[in-house]
Amino acid sequence: MTSGFRRGASEGMRIGVVGLQGAVSEHIAMAEQALSEEGIEGEVFWLRTRVELDDITGVILPGGESTTISDLLQERDMFGPLAELGRTGLPIMGTCAGLIIISASGGEQVAHTGQPLMGLLEVEVNRNAFGRQRESFEAELELEGVGTYHGVFIRAPAVERMWGDTRSLATFDGRIVAVQRKNVLGLAFHPELTDDTRIHRLFCRMCKEYAFNG
Ligand code: GLN
């Protein structure tokens, strides 16, 4: 662990949305609503500094531009510590660009840029899997553990390959668009751009479980 202190469940959840670039405020609003619907005490905040990682029960990595978010995380010395927390059980949800950052590989597209990835999900992603013809679209998905879900895709990545403990939660057009590996969730779409809180509620329950049981 990078931090010697973990907030106890009785003190309430502290969920940070990495707020360096991208769709941050929508995630904050959704996670706040999800906490209240689940009846879980806690707060959701813009996560921008390394020290804020010392007292945290969950992290959301938003969509945006994965290279920009990743560069900013490194500049602030948050990339390594966050990856380490993810490896030791902290619930992390990465959406769209966030999914790319927590993956193990981005194939050739990412390899040639030298951009580091956290390797929390045993997946290889294709950064812009749906190409120019389908820059953005919406689709009904069957999401394991949630049910039918309206996915909003914007320049979305997809999972090309998967191994180890990582499993698929949803596919679209034969491509994997949602995965989970224990405490880590990766989504190719944007759950913060709907008014359906079920995914954020699921994530809040994972955070509560972590705070109680580690
Ligand atoms: N494909 C984008 C990237 O590589 C992610 C797009 C998004 O987050 N909406 O960063």
Short mmCIF file of C-alpha atoms and ligand atoms in Angstrom, two decimals:
data_model
loop_
_atom_site.label_atom_id
_atom_site.label_comp_id
_atom_site.label_asym_id
_atom_site.label_seq_id
_atom_site.Cartn_x
_atom_site.Cartn_y
_atom_site.Cartn_z
CA MET A 1 0.00 0.00 0.00
CA THR A 2 1.22 3.49 -0.69
CA SER A 3 -0.86 4.75 2.19
CA GLY A 4 -0.77 3.50 5.76
CA PHE A 5 -4.26 4.68 6.51
CA ARG A 6 -7.54 3.52 5.17
CA ARG A 7 -10.71 5.33 5.93
CA GLY A 8 -13.16 3.21 7.84
CA ALA A 9 -16.67 2.57 6.57
CA SER A 10 -18.16 4.29 9.62
CA GLU A 11 -16.51 7.53 8.54
CA GLY A 12 -18.30 7.42 5.20
CA MET A 13 -17.09 6.80 1.69
CA ARG A 14 -14.70 9.19 0.01
CA ILE A 15 -14.98 8.72 -3.73
CA GLY A 16 -12.64 10.75 -5.92
CA VAL A 17 -13.29 11.51 -9.57
CA VAL A 18 -9.95 12.18 -11.24
CA GLY A 19 -10.48 15.81 -12.20
CA LEU A 20 -7.59 16.78 -14.45
CA GLN A 21 -9.39 16.68 -17.81
CA GLY A 22 -12.61 15.23 -19.23
CA ALA A 23 -16.17 14.55 -18.12
CA VAL A 24 -15.76 15.12 -14.38
CA SER A 25 -18.74 17.02 -12.97
CA GLU A 26 -21.28 14.61 -14.50
CA HIS A 27 -19.58 11.69 -12.73
CA ILE A 28 -19.57 13.60 -9.45
CA ALA A 29 -23.31 14.31 -9.69
CA MET A 30 -24.10 10.69 -10.60
CA ALA A 31 -21.96 9.23 -7.82
CA GLU A 32 -23.49 11.59 -5.25
CA GLN A 33 -26.97 10.57 -6.32
CA ALA A 34 -25.97 6.89 -6.31
CA LEU A 35 -24.62 7.12 -2.74
CA SER A 36 -27.84 8.67 -1.54
CA GLU A 37 -30.01 6.12 -3.38
CA GLU A 38 -27.99 3.30 -1.81
CA GLY A 39 -28.24 4.95 1.60
CA ILE A 40 -24.44 4.99 1.93
CA GLU A 41 -22.80 7.84 3.83
CA GLY A 42 -20.08 9.62 1.98
CA GLU A 43 -18.84 12.33 -0.29
CA VAL A 44 -17.63 12.60 -3.85
CA PHE A 45 -14.91 15.06 -4.80
CA TRP A 46 -12.65 16.30 -7.62
CA LEU A 47 -9.43 14.33 -7.16
CA ARG A 48 -6.46 16.40 -8.27
CA THR A 49 -3.56 15.80 -5.91
CA ARG A 50 -1.41 12.93 -4.71
CA VAL A 51 -2.21 13.51 -1.02
CA GLU A 52 -5.92 13.07 -1.61
CA LEU A 53 -5.20 9.42 -2.43
CA ASP A 54 -4.24 8.79 1.19
CA ASP A 55 -7.79 8.81 2.42
CA ILE A 56 -9.99 7.36 -0.23
CA THR A 57 -12.44 4.48 -0.77
CA GLY A 58 -12.95 4.60 -4.53
CA VAL A 59 -11.73 6.33 -7.69
CA ILE A 60 -13.46 7.08 -10.98
CA LEU A 61 -11.29 7.78 -14.02
CA PRO A 62 -13.47 9.68 -16.49
CA GLY A 63 -13.61 9.89 -20.26
CA GLY A 64 -11.72 12.58 -22.11
CA GLU A 65 -8.40 12.19 -23.85
CA SER A 66 -6.45 9.26 -22.46
CA THR A 67 -2.97 10.58 -23.31
CA THR A 68 -3.75 13.97 -21.72
CA ILE A 69 -5.21 12.47 -18.55
CA SER A 70 -2.32 10.04 -18.27
CA ASP A 71 0.30 12.80 -18.78
CA LEU A 72 -1.36 14.95 -16.11
CA LEU A 73 -1.49 12.02 -13.68
CA GLN A 74 2.23 11.48 -14.17
CA GLU A 75 3.05 15.16 -13.82
CA ARG A 76 1.30 15.16 -10.47
CA ASP A 77 2.94 11.96 -9.31
CA MET A 78 -0.45 10.25 -9.10
CA PHE A 79 -0.10 7.64 -11.85
CA GLY A 80 2.04 5.11 -9.95
CA PRO A 81 0.31 5.53 -6.56
CA LEU A 82 -3.15 5.16 -8.10
CA ALA A 83 -2.09 2.02 -10.01
CA GLU A 84 -0.65 0.60 -6.80
CA LEU A 85 -3.89 1.28 -4.89
CA GLY A 86 -5.83 -0.45 -7.68
CA ARG A 87 -3.55 -3.48 -7.43
CA THR A 88 -4.13 -3.67 -3.68
CA GLY A 89 -7.93 -3.61 -3.85
CA LEU A 90 -9.14 -0.01 -4.13
CA PRO A 91 -12.28 0.06 -6.32
CA ILE A 92 -11.53 1.89 -9.57
CA MET A 93 -13.98 2.55 -12.39
CA GLY A 94 -12.54 3.71 -15.70
CA THR A 95 -14.90 4.96 -18.39
CA CYS A 96 -13.89 5.44 -22.02
CA ALA A 97 -10.46 7.16 -21.84
CA GLY A 98 -10.37 5.92 -18.23
CA LEU A 99 -10.76 2.33 -19.48
CA ILE A 100 -7.74 2.81 -21.75
CA ILE A 101 -5.58 4.10 -18.88
CA ILE A 102 -6.30 1.12 -16.60
CA SER A 103 -5.73 -1.48 -19.35
CA ALA A 104 -2.64 -3.62 -19.81
CA SER A 105 -2.16 -2.87 -23.49
CA GLY A 106 -3.36 -0.49 -26.16
CA GLY A 107 -1.84 -2.40 -29.03
CA GLU A 108 0.30 -0.68 -31.66
CA GLN A 109 -1.66 2.57 -31.43
CA VAL A 110 -0.56 3.18 -27.86
CA ALA A 111 2.80 1.38 -27.97
CA HIS A 112 4.24 3.80 -30.52
CA THR A 113 3.36 6.81 -28.33
CA GLY A 114 5.20 5.30 -25.36
CA GLN A 115 2.21 6.13 -23.13
CA PRO A 116 2.24 4.05 -19.94
CA LEU A 117 -0.88 2.11 -18.94
CA MET A 118 -1.73 0.92 -15.43
CA GLY A 119 -2.26 -2.74 -16.27
CA LEU A 120 -5.11 -3.16 -13.78
CA LEU A 121 -7.32 -4.92 -16.34
CA GLU A 122 -5.87 -7.82 -18.28
CA VAL A 123 -7.07 -6.50 -21.60
CA GLU A 124 -5.80 -5.08 -24.82
CA VAL A 125 -7.90 -2.15 -25.98
CA ASN A 126 -8.31 -0.51 -29.34
CA ARG A 127 -8.40 3.24 -28.60
CA ASN A 128 -10.82 4.23 -31.33
CA ALA A 129 -12.42 0.90 -32.07
CA PHE A 130 -15.49 2.14 -33.87
CA GLY A 131 -13.70 4.44 -36.29
CA ARG A 132 -14.74 7.69 -37.89
CA GLN A 133 -18.02 6.43 -39.33
CA ARG A 134 -19.29 5.86 -35.82
CA GLU A 135 -17.66 8.61 -33.77
CA SER A 136 -20.58 8.56 -31.39
CA PHE A 137 -23.67 6.44 -31.06
CA GLU A 138 -26.06 5.02 -28.50
CA ALA A 139 -27.01 1.40 -28.06
CA GLU A 140 -28.94 -0.90 -25.73
CA LEU A 141 -26.62 -3.30 -23.93
CA GLU A 142 -27.15 -6.33 -21.75
CA LEU A 143 -24.87 -5.56 -18.85
CA GLU A 144 -24.17 -8.38 -16.43
CA GLY A 145 -25.25 -7.52 -12.90
CA VAL A 146 -27.27 -4.52 -14.10
CA GLY A 147 -29.60 -5.60 -16.93
CA THR A 148 -30.56 -3.71 -20.06
CA TYR A 149 -28.59 -0.50 -20.16
CA HIS A 150 -28.49 2.45 -22.56
CA GLY A 151 -24.86 2.95 -23.56
CA VAL A 152 -23.59 6.31 -24.83
CA PHE A 153 -20.42 5.82 -26.89
CA ILE A 154 -18.15 8.73 -27.88
CA ARG A 155 -14.98 7.93 -29.85
CA ALA A 156 -15.19 4.75 -27.87
CA PRO A 157 -12.51 2.15 -27.31
CA ALA A 158 -13.29 -1.57 -27.22
CA VAL A 159 -11.57 -4.55 -25.67
CA GLU A 160 -9.84 -6.63 -28.32
CA ARG A 161 -8.35 -9.31 -26.09
CA MET A 162 -8.80 -10.40 -22.52
CA TRP A 163 -6.99 -12.86 -20.26
CA GLY A 164 -6.43 -13.86 -16.61
CA ASP A 165 -9.16 -12.91 -14.13
CA THR A 166 -10.74 -10.23 -16.28
CA ARG A 167 -14.21 -10.99 -17.59
CA SER A 168 -16.62 -9.45 -20.01
CA LEU A 169 -19.79 -7.80 -18.68
CA ALA A 170 -21.23 -6.61 -22.00
CA THR A 171 -20.69 -6.74 -25.73
CA PHE A 172 -21.93 -4.64 -28.61
CA ASP A 173 -21.63 -5.68 -32.27
CA GLY A 174 -19.51 -8.63 -31.18
CA ARG A 175 -17.04 -6.40 -29.33
CA ILE A 176 -16.42 -6.33 -25.60
CA VAL A 177 -17.45 -2.96 -24.16
CA ALA A 178 -17.53 -3.59 -20.38
CA VAL A 179 -15.18 -5.67 -18.23
CA GLN A 180 -14.44 -6.36 -14.59
CA ARG A 181 -11.48 -7.73 -12.73
CA LYS A 182 -12.33 -7.99 -9.05
CA ASN A 183 -12.22 -4.38 -7.76
CA VAL A 184 -11.71 -2.79 -11.18
CA LEU A 185 -14.48 -1.90 -13.65
CA GLY A 186 -13.83 -0.74 -17.20
CA LEU A 187 -16.51 0.66 -19.51
CA ALA A 188 -16.10 1.77 -23.12
CA PHE A 189 -19.16 4.02 -22.82
CA HIS A 190 -20.24 6.96 -20.64
CA PRO A 191 -22.60 6.03 -17.79
CA GLU A 192 -22.40 9.61 -16.46
CA LEU A 193 -24.17 10.91 -19.58
CA THR A 194 -27.44 9.11 -18.87
CA ASP A 195 -29.83 9.55 -15.97
CA ASP A 196 -29.52 5.90 -15.04
CA THR A 197 -27.56 5.57 -11.81
CA ARG A 198 -27.36 1.77 -11.71
CA ILE A 199 -23.69 1.53 -12.69
CA HIS A 200 -22.66 4.19 -10.19
CA ARG A 201 -24.75 2.42 -7.56
CA LEU A 202 -22.94 -0.83 -8.29
CA PHE A 203 -19.63 1.01 -7.94
CA CYS A 204 -20.72 2.60 -4.64
CA ARG A 205 -21.53 -0.88 -3.29
CA MET A 206 -18.04 -2.03 -4.31
CA CYS A 207 -16.58 0.95 -2.40
CA LYS A 208 -18.60 0.13 0.68
CA GLU A 209 -17.49 -3.50 0.54
CA TYR A 210 -13.86 -2.33 0.29
CA ALA A 211 -14.23 0.06 3.22
CA PHE A 212 -15.69 -2.69 5.42
CA ASN A 213 -13.61 -5.66 4.34
CA GLY A 214 -10.59 -4.32 2.51
N1 GLN B 1 -10.72 7.38 -27.69
C1 GLN B 1 -10.43 8.42 -26.74
C2 GLN B 1 -8.98 8.36 -26.24
O1 GLN B 1 -8.18 7.72 -26.78
C3 GLN B 1 -11.38 8.32 -25.56
C4 GLN B 1 -12.66 8.98 -25.91
C5 GLN B 1 -13.54 9.33 -24.72
O2 GLN B 1 -13.13 9.23 -23.57
N2 GLN B 1 -14.72 9.81 -25.00
O3 GLN B 1 -8.62 9.00 -25.32
#
